[in-house]
Amino acid sequence: MNTARLEAFSDGVIAIIITIMVLELKVPHGEDLAALASVLPVFLSYVMSFVYVGIYWNNHHHMLHVCAEVTGAILWANLHLLFWLSLFPFATAWMGENHHAVLPSALYGGVLLAAAIAYAILQQAIIAAQGEGSLLRRAVGGDWKGKLSPALYLLGIAAPVLRPWVSQGLYLLGAVMWLVPDRRIEHALAAAMPAGKASPAG
Amino acid sequence: MNTARLEAFSDGVIAIIITIMVLELKVPHGEDLAALASVLPVFLSYVMSFVYVGIYWNNHHHMLHVCAEVTGAILWANLHLLFWLSLFPFATAWMGENHHAVLPSALYGGVLLAAAIAYAILQQAIIAAQGEGSLLRRAVGGDWKGKLSPALYLLGIAAPVLRPWVSQGLYLLGAVMWLVPDRRIEHALAAAMPAGKASPAG
Amino acid sequence: MNTARLEAFSDGVIAIIITIMVLELKVPHGEDLAALASVLPVFLSYVMSFVYVGIYWNNHHHMLHVCAEVTGAILWANLHLLFWLSLFPFATAWMGENHHAVLPSALYGGVLLAAAIAYAILQQAIIAAQGEGSLLRRAVGGDWKGKLSPALYLLGIAAPVLRPWVSQGLYLLGAVMWLVPDRRIEHALAAAMPAGKASPAG
Amino acid sequence: MNTARLEAFSDGVIAIIITIMVLELKVPHGEDLAALASVLPVFLSYVMSFVYVGIYWNNHHHMLHVCAEVTGAILWANLHLLFWLSLFPFATAWMGENHHAVLPSALYGGVLLAAAIAYAILQQAIIAAQGEGSLLRRAVGGDWKGKLSPALYLLGIAAPVLRPWVSQGLYLLGAVMWLVPDRRIEHALAAAMPAGKASPAG
C-alpha cells in the first residue's frame, strides 16, 4: 500500500472531525442575545479545537510527505492517532457546555496529550520503517515542540484544579506554538535534494 | 505541498458542511401538513445556504485552479475560510428556527460577511504568493462582486431591525449575483495561453 | 474544470448522505425487543433509501463517464440533483417515524420525483453541452426507465390516500427496476470505440 | 468502471461511519466524574467498533488491490457490505447505552455477523469475476479467519443469554484475531510477480 490511500482516508476522517464538531454547537432556543451568549463557551472551545485539528492535518501531511511506504505498524499507528482526534468533538463540547470547569478542562488536556503521544508514536513508526538514515529523523531533529507540548498539556490537565482558565491559556499556548510554521521537513527535503539537483549542472 | 491535497481537503469539508446542514432540518413530530409547515422556515434557510455553499465551492475551485503552489499563509487563509463556512449550519438553523427574527438574521449576515472577508484574504494570500504579474490579480481585476457583496451583507445585518425580510432579500440578491457565471478566471487563463498555443502554429 | 473534481465532490456528498441517514435511526431507550421493534419502520425506510442513493451514485458515475467537459449549466444541474438527494435523510426519517402515514409517504414520493427530474435535467445539460452526435443521447436512447419511474413516483404520491402501503410497493418497484443493470452507456461507449480500436490494425 | 472510484467512495463512507460513531457518545450533563463515568460503556463499545471498522477498511483495501475490474455484482456486493457497516453506529450506541445487556449485545453480534457474510460475498464476487486462476482465490486460500470469525460472532450472539460479558470477550477476540497482520494478499501478489521481475535479468 502506498501513502496516497492512507492520506486520502486520513484526510476524510480529519475533514469529518473538524466539521462535525460544529454539530455540538447546539442551536439555542431563544432568539435574543442571551440565547446567543449561552453558546459562547462552546463556540470558544470550538475555535480552539478547530485550530488544533487544522494543525494536526497540516503536520500529518508534511510527515507523510517524507514517508514512501506504509507498513502495518504505520497503518495502525495512524488509525490510533485518528482515534484520539475523533474524541475532540466530545471533549470540546463537554468542556464548552460546562464553562471550562475543572474535570472537563482536564479531560480536554488528556485528549490533547493522548493525540500528541499518538502522533509521536506514528512518527517513530515511520522513522523505524525508514531505518538508518531516515529522512524524517533528520527532519524532526531535537523536536523541541514535540517534547514541549506534552508538558504543556500535562500542566493543563493539572492546572484547572487551581484556576480553570490557566489550563485554557496553556492549551492556547500549545496551539500558537505550532501555528508558527515549522520548516524542518522542507529543510530536510531540500538538504537531501541538492546532490540530485546539482548533477545535471555538473 | 501542491494544491491537490488542499483542494481535496477543502472539498471534503465543504461536502460535509453542505450535507450536515440538512441534519438541522429536524423531523417534525406530527404527520400532518401543520407538522410539515413547521419546518418550512428552516427549509427555506437551508435552500439559501445550500446555494451559498455551492457558490463558494465553485469559486474556490476556480481560484485554486490558478494557484500553483501552497504557502503557509495560503494554507491558513484557507482553513480560516473553512472555519466561517463551517458556521453556516449553525447560523442557518438558528435563523430558520426563529422564523428569520432580527438577531438570528443579523448573525446569518455576519457569517456571510466573515466568509466573504475570509475569501478576500485567501485571494490576497494567493496574489501575494504569485508576486508581480499574478495571474489571479489580473483575473479578478476590479472585483466589483467581491466588493459589492460585503456591502449587501452589511446592509442585511442592519436591515432586520426595520423589517426582517428585507435582510433575506439582500442575502438572496447576494446569492443570485454570484450565480451569474463569472468568466474572469477562464478569461485570464485564456489570455495567458495564446502565446503558448500560437507557438506551434508559428 | 474537468469532471474529476465534480465526481469527487459528488461522491463526497453522496457518501455523506447515504451515511448520515443512519443517524435518523435513533437509538431506542429500552433494551428489549419492543424497543428494537419501535425502530423497525425507520429501518425499513432506511433500507429503501440506501438502495435508492446507491442507484443514484451508480448511475451518476456512468453518466459522468461519457461527459468530458463541465460547463456552468452542468455544474449547477449537478448541485441541483445533490440538493434533492440531500433531502432523503429527512424524508426517510419522517416517513419511518410516522409508520408510512399518508402525507409523509407522499412527501417521500415527492423527493423521489424531484430527484428523478433533477437527474433528467442534468442528463439534458450534458447532452446539450455535447451538441450534435452526443454520445450520451445515443446511450440513453428512448430512456423508458427514466420516463417510467417519474410516473411510478407520481402514483406513489397519490396512492397513500387509498392505502399507504401501495405507495411503498410502487417506490420499491421503482428501485428494483433500476437495480437491473443498465448497459446502455457501456454499449454506446463500445459502439463508439471500434473504429478507433480498429485503426491501428488497419 | 475501474476500482479507483469504488475505493474512493468506500473510503468516504467508511471514514464517515468511523467518525459519526463518536456522535453517539452524548455529552453528559454534569461536570463531575459520575457524569463522565456514565458514558464509559458507550466509550468502550466505541473503541471496539473503531477497531472493527479500521480492520474492515484495511482488509477492504487489500482485497480491492487485487481486483482490476468492477462488475455490477461487485458494485452491489460492495454497497451491501457498506450497508451493514453503516449499522455499526446504531448497534454500538444501543449496546453501550444499555450497558451491554442481552439483546443489544446479541444485535451487535448480528451486525458483526452480517458484515462478515457481506465481506465473504464481496470476496466471492471478485473471485467469480476473475474466473479461473483468480489471484484473490489463491490469496485467501483456506481462509480460516474468514471461517472462524462468523462462528465467534454466532457464539457471541448466543452467549449474552448466559453472561453478557462473554459475548464482549468473543467480539474482542474476533477483533484481535484480525489485528494480527494478514500477509496472504501480499504473498499471493509476490508469488504472481517473480516471472515478470525475473525476465529483465534473464
PDB file of N, CA, C and O in Angstrom, chain D residues 86-116:
ATOM      1  N   SER D  86     -22.687   0.444   7.918  1.00  0.00           N
ATOM      2  CA  SER D  86     -23.363   1.689   8.314  1.00  0.00           C
ATOM      3  C   SER D  86     -24.241   1.480   9.545  1.00  0.00           C
ATOM      4  O   SER D  86     -24.667   2.456  10.175  1.00  0.00           O
ATOM      5  N   LEU D  87     -24.522   0.213   9.894  1.00  0.00           N
ATOM      6  CA  LEU D  87     -25.327  -0.038  11.098  1.00  0.00           C
ATOM      7  C   LEU D  87     -24.473  -0.111  12.361  1.00  0.00           C
ATOM      8  O   LEU D  87     -25.010  -0.222  13.467  1.00  0.00           O
ATOM      9  N   PHE D  88     -23.149  -0.049  12.213  1.00  0.00           N
ATOM     10  CA  PHE D  88     -22.279  -0.075  13.396  1.00  0.00           C
ATOM     11  C   PHE D  88     -22.597   1.046  14.394  1.00  0.00           C
ATOM     12  O   PHE D  88     -22.670   0.774  15.594  1.00  0.00           O
ATOM     13  N   PRO D  89     -22.748   2.310  13.940  1.00  0.00           N
ATOM     14  CA  PRO D  89     -23.010   3.357  14.935  1.00  0.00           C
ATOM     15  C   PRO D  89     -24.266   3.060  15.762  1.00  0.00           C
ATOM     16  O   PRO D  89     -24.264   3.235  16.985  1.00  0.00           O
ATOM     17  N   PHE D  90     -25.330   2.598  15.092  1.00  0.00           N
ATOM     18  CA  PHE D  90     -26.569   2.280  15.807  1.00  0.00           C
ATOM     19  C   PHE D  90     -26.354   1.135  16.797  1.00  0.00           C
ATOM     20  O   PHE D  90     -26.696   1.246  17.985  1.00  0.00           O
ATOM     21  N   ALA D  91     -25.789   0.023  16.316  1.00  0.00           N
ATOM     22  CA  ALA D  91     -25.615  -1.157  17.177  1.00  0.00           C
ATOM     23  C   ALA D  91     -24.670  -0.842  18.335  1.00  0.00           C
ATOM     24  O   ALA D  91     -24.873  -1.289  19.470  1.00  0.00           O
ATOM     25  N   THR D  92     -23.623  -0.069  18.046  1.00  0.00           N
ATOM     26  CA  THR D  92     -22.655   0.302  19.078  1.00  0.00           C
ATOM     27  C   THR D  92     -23.321   1.124  20.183  1.00  0.00           C
ATOM     28  O   THR D  92     -23.132   0.866  21.371  1.00  0.00           O
ATOM     29  N   ALA D  93     -24.101   2.118  19.764  1.00  0.00           N
ATOM     30  CA  ALA D  93     -24.730   3.006  20.739  1.00  0.00           C
ATOM     31  C   ALA D  93     -25.772   2.265  21.564  1.00  0.00           C
ATOM     32  O   ALA D  93     -25.851   2.441  22.783  1.00  0.00           O
ATOM     33  N   TRP D  94     -26.570   1.412  20.894  1.00  0.00           N
ATOM     34  CA  TRP D  94     -27.624   0.709  21.632  1.00  0.00           C
ATOM     35  C   TRP D  94     -27.007  -0.227  22.663  1.00  0.00           C
ATOM     36  O   TRP D  94     -27.458  -0.306  23.797  1.00  0.00           O
ATOM     37  N   MET D  95     -25.919  -0.916  22.268  1.00  0.00           N
ATOM     38  CA  MET D  95     -25.239  -1.815  23.208  1.00  0.00           C
ATOM     39  C   MET D  95     -24.632  -1.023  24.364  1.00  0.00           C
ATOM     40  O   MET D  95     -24.760  -1.394  25.533  1.00  0.00           O
ATOM     41  N   GLY D  96     -23.976   0.102  24.021  1.00  0.00           N
ATOM     42  CA  GLY D  96     -23.313   0.886  25.062  1.00  0.00           C
ATOM     43  C   GLY D  96     -24.296   1.514  26.037  1.00  0.00           C
ATOM     44  O   GLY D  96     -24.087   1.481  27.256  1.00  0.00           O
ATOM     45  N   GLU D  97     -25.369   2.082  25.487  1.00  0.00           N
ATOM     46  CA  GLU D  97     -26.308   2.792  26.365  1.00  0.00           C
ATOM     47  C   GLU D  97     -27.061   1.839  27.288  1.00  0.00           C
ATOM     48  O   GLU D  97     -27.604   2.262  28.308  1.00  0.00           O
ATOM     49  N   ASN D  98     -27.135   0.563  26.914  1.00  0.00           N
ATOM     50  CA  ASN D  98     -27.817  -0.401  27.762  1.00  0.00           C
ATOM     51  C   ASN D  98     -26.827  -1.271  28.533  1.00  0.00           C
ATOM     52  O   ASN D  98     -27.151  -2.387  28.932  1.00  0.00           O
ATOM     53  N   HIS D  99     -25.591  -0.746  28.697  1.00  0.00           N
ATOM     54  CA  HIS D  99     -24.576  -1.441  29.480  1.00  0.00           C
ATOM     55  C   HIS D  99     -24.413  -2.894  29.068  1.00  0.00           C
ATOM     56  O   HIS D  99     -24.366  -3.792  29.893  1.00  0.00           O
ATOM     57  N   HIS D 100     -24.344  -3.123  27.764  1.00  0.00           N
ATOM     58  CA  HIS D 100     -24.057  -4.457  27.235  1.00  0.00           C
ATOM     59  C   HIS D 100     -25.076  -5.481  27.714  1.00  0.00           C
ATOM     60  O   HIS D 100     -24.722  -6.612  28.054  1.00  0.00           O
ATOM     61  N   ALA D 101     -26.364  -5.099  27.652  1.00  0.00           N
ATOM     62  CA  ALA D 101     -27.446  -6.015  28.030  1.00  0.00           C
ATOM     63  C   ALA D 101     -27.577  -7.125  26.984  1.00  0.00           C
ATOM     64  O   ALA D 101     -26.923  -7.093  25.936  1.00  0.00           O
ATOM     65  N   VAL D 102     -28.420  -8.103  27.279  1.00  0.00           N
ATOM     66  CA  VAL D 102     -28.524  -9.308  26.452  1.00  0.00           C
ATOM     67  C   VAL D 102     -28.851  -9.004  24.989  1.00  0.00           C
ATOM     68  O   VAL D 102     -28.071  -9.300  24.081  1.00  0.00           O
ATOM     69  N   LEU D 103     -30.031  -8.405  24.740  1.00  0.00           N
ATOM     70  CA  LEU D 103     -30.478  -8.223  23.367  1.00  0.00           C
ATOM     71  C   LEU D 103     -29.570  -7.263  22.589  1.00  0.00           C
ATOM     72  O   LEU D 103     -29.181  -7.581  21.451  1.00  0.00           O
ATOM     73  N   PRO D 104     -29.206  -6.090  23.152  1.00  0.00           N
ATOM     74  CA  PRO D 104     -28.302  -5.202  22.404  1.00  0.00           C
ATOM     75  C   PRO D 104     -26.967  -5.873  22.058  1.00  0.00           C
ATOM     76  O   PRO D 104     -26.437  -5.666  20.964  1.00  0.00           O
ATOM     77  N   SER D 105     -26.437  -6.694  22.989  1.00  0.00           N
ATOM     78  CA  SER D 105     -25.173  -7.383  22.693  1.00  0.00           C
ATOM     79  C   SER D 105     -25.365  -8.390  21.569  1.00  0.00           C
ATOM     80  O   SER D 105     -24.493  -8.561  20.712  1.00  0.00           O
ATOM     81  N   ALA D 106     -26.523  -9.062  21.571  1.00  0.00           N
ATOM     82  CA  ALA D 106     -26.801 -10.026  20.506  1.00  0.00           C
ATOM     83  C   ALA D 106     -26.962  -9.306  19.168  1.00  0.00           C
ATOM     84  O   ALA D 106     -26.464  -9.771  18.137  1.00  0.00           O
ATOM     85  N   LEU D 107     -27.625  -8.159  19.181  1.00  0.00           N
ATOM     86  CA  LEU D 107     -27.803  -7.411  17.932  1.00  0.00           C
ATOM     87  C   LEU D 107     -26.444  -6.964  17.389  1.00  0.00           C
ATOM     88  O   LEU D 107     -26.196  -7.034  16.181  1.00  0.00           O
ATOM     89  N   TYR D 108     -25.570  -6.513  18.288  1.00  0.00           N
ATOM     90  CA  TYR D 108     -24.229  -6.095  17.863  1.00  0.00           C
ATOM     91  C   TYR D 108     -23.532  -7.259  17.162  1.00  0.00           C
ATOM     92  O   TYR D 108     -22.925  -7.104  16.097  1.00  0.00           O
ATOM     93  N   GLY D 109     -23.647  -8.460  17.783  1.00  0.00           N
ATOM     94  CA  GLY D 109     -23.071  -9.653  17.160  1.00  0.00           C
ATOM     95  C   GLY D 109     -23.719  -9.945  15.816  1.00  0.00           C
ATOM     96  O   GLY D 109     -23.053 -10.363  14.870  1.00  0.00           O
ATOM     97  N   GLY D 110     -25.021  -9.668  15.726  1.00  0.00           N
ATOM     98  CA  GLY D 110     -25.719  -9.895  14.463  1.00  0.00           C
ATOM     99  C   GLY D 110     -25.190  -8.991  13.359  1.00  0.00           C
ATOM    100  O   GLY D 110     -25.027  -9.420  12.213  1.00  0.00           O
ATOM    101  N   VAL D 111     -24.900  -7.741  13.720  1.00  0.00           N
ATOM    102  CA  VAL D 111     -24.354  -6.815  12.717  1.00  0.00           C
ATOM    103  C   VAL D 111     -22.941  -7.246  12.319  1.00  0.00           C
ATOM    104  O   VAL D 111     -22.577  -7.220  11.141  1.00  0.00           O
ATOM    105  N   LEU D 112     -22.143  -7.673  13.317  1.00  0.00           N
ATOM    106  CA  LEU D 112     -20.800  -8.191  13.011  1.00  0.00           C
ATOM    107  C   LEU D 112     -20.895  -9.379  12.058  1.00  0.00           C
ATOM    108  O   LEU D 112     -20.133  -9.486  11.090  1.00  0.00           O
ATOM    109  N   LEU D 113     -21.845 -10.279  12.336  1.00  0.00           N
ATOM    110  CA  LEU D 113     -22.020 -11.471  11.514  1.00  0.00           C
ATOM    111  C   LEU D 113     -22.448 -11.095  10.102  1.00  0.00           C
ATOM    112  O   LEU D 113     -21.894 -11.598   9.117  1.00  0.00           O
ATOM    113  N   ALA D 114     -23.430 -10.185  10.000  1.00  0.00           N
ATOM    114  CA  ALA D 114     -23.922  -9.780   8.678  1.00  0.00           C
ATOM    115  C   ALA D 114     -22.805  -9.116   7.872  1.00  0.00           C
ATOM    116  O   ALA D 114     -22.674  -9.351   6.667  1.00  0.00           O
ATOM    117  N   ALA D 115     -21.969  -8.293   8.543  1.00  0.00           N
ATOM    118  CA  ALA D 115     -20.866  -7.640   7.840  1.00  0.00           C
ATOM    119  C   ALA D 115     -19.846  -8.680   7.372  1.00  0.00           C
ATOM    120  O   ALA D 115     -19.311  -8.584   6.260  1.00  0.00           O
ATOM    121  N   ALA D 116     -19.606  -9.692   8.215  1.00  0.00           N
ATOM    122  CA  ALA D 116     -18.645 -10.741   7.838  1.00  0.00           C
ATOM    123  C   ALA D 116     -19.164 -11.525   6.636  1.00  0.00           C
ATOM    124  O   ALA D 116     -18.401 -11.866   5.718  1.00  0.00           O
TER     125      ALA D 116
END
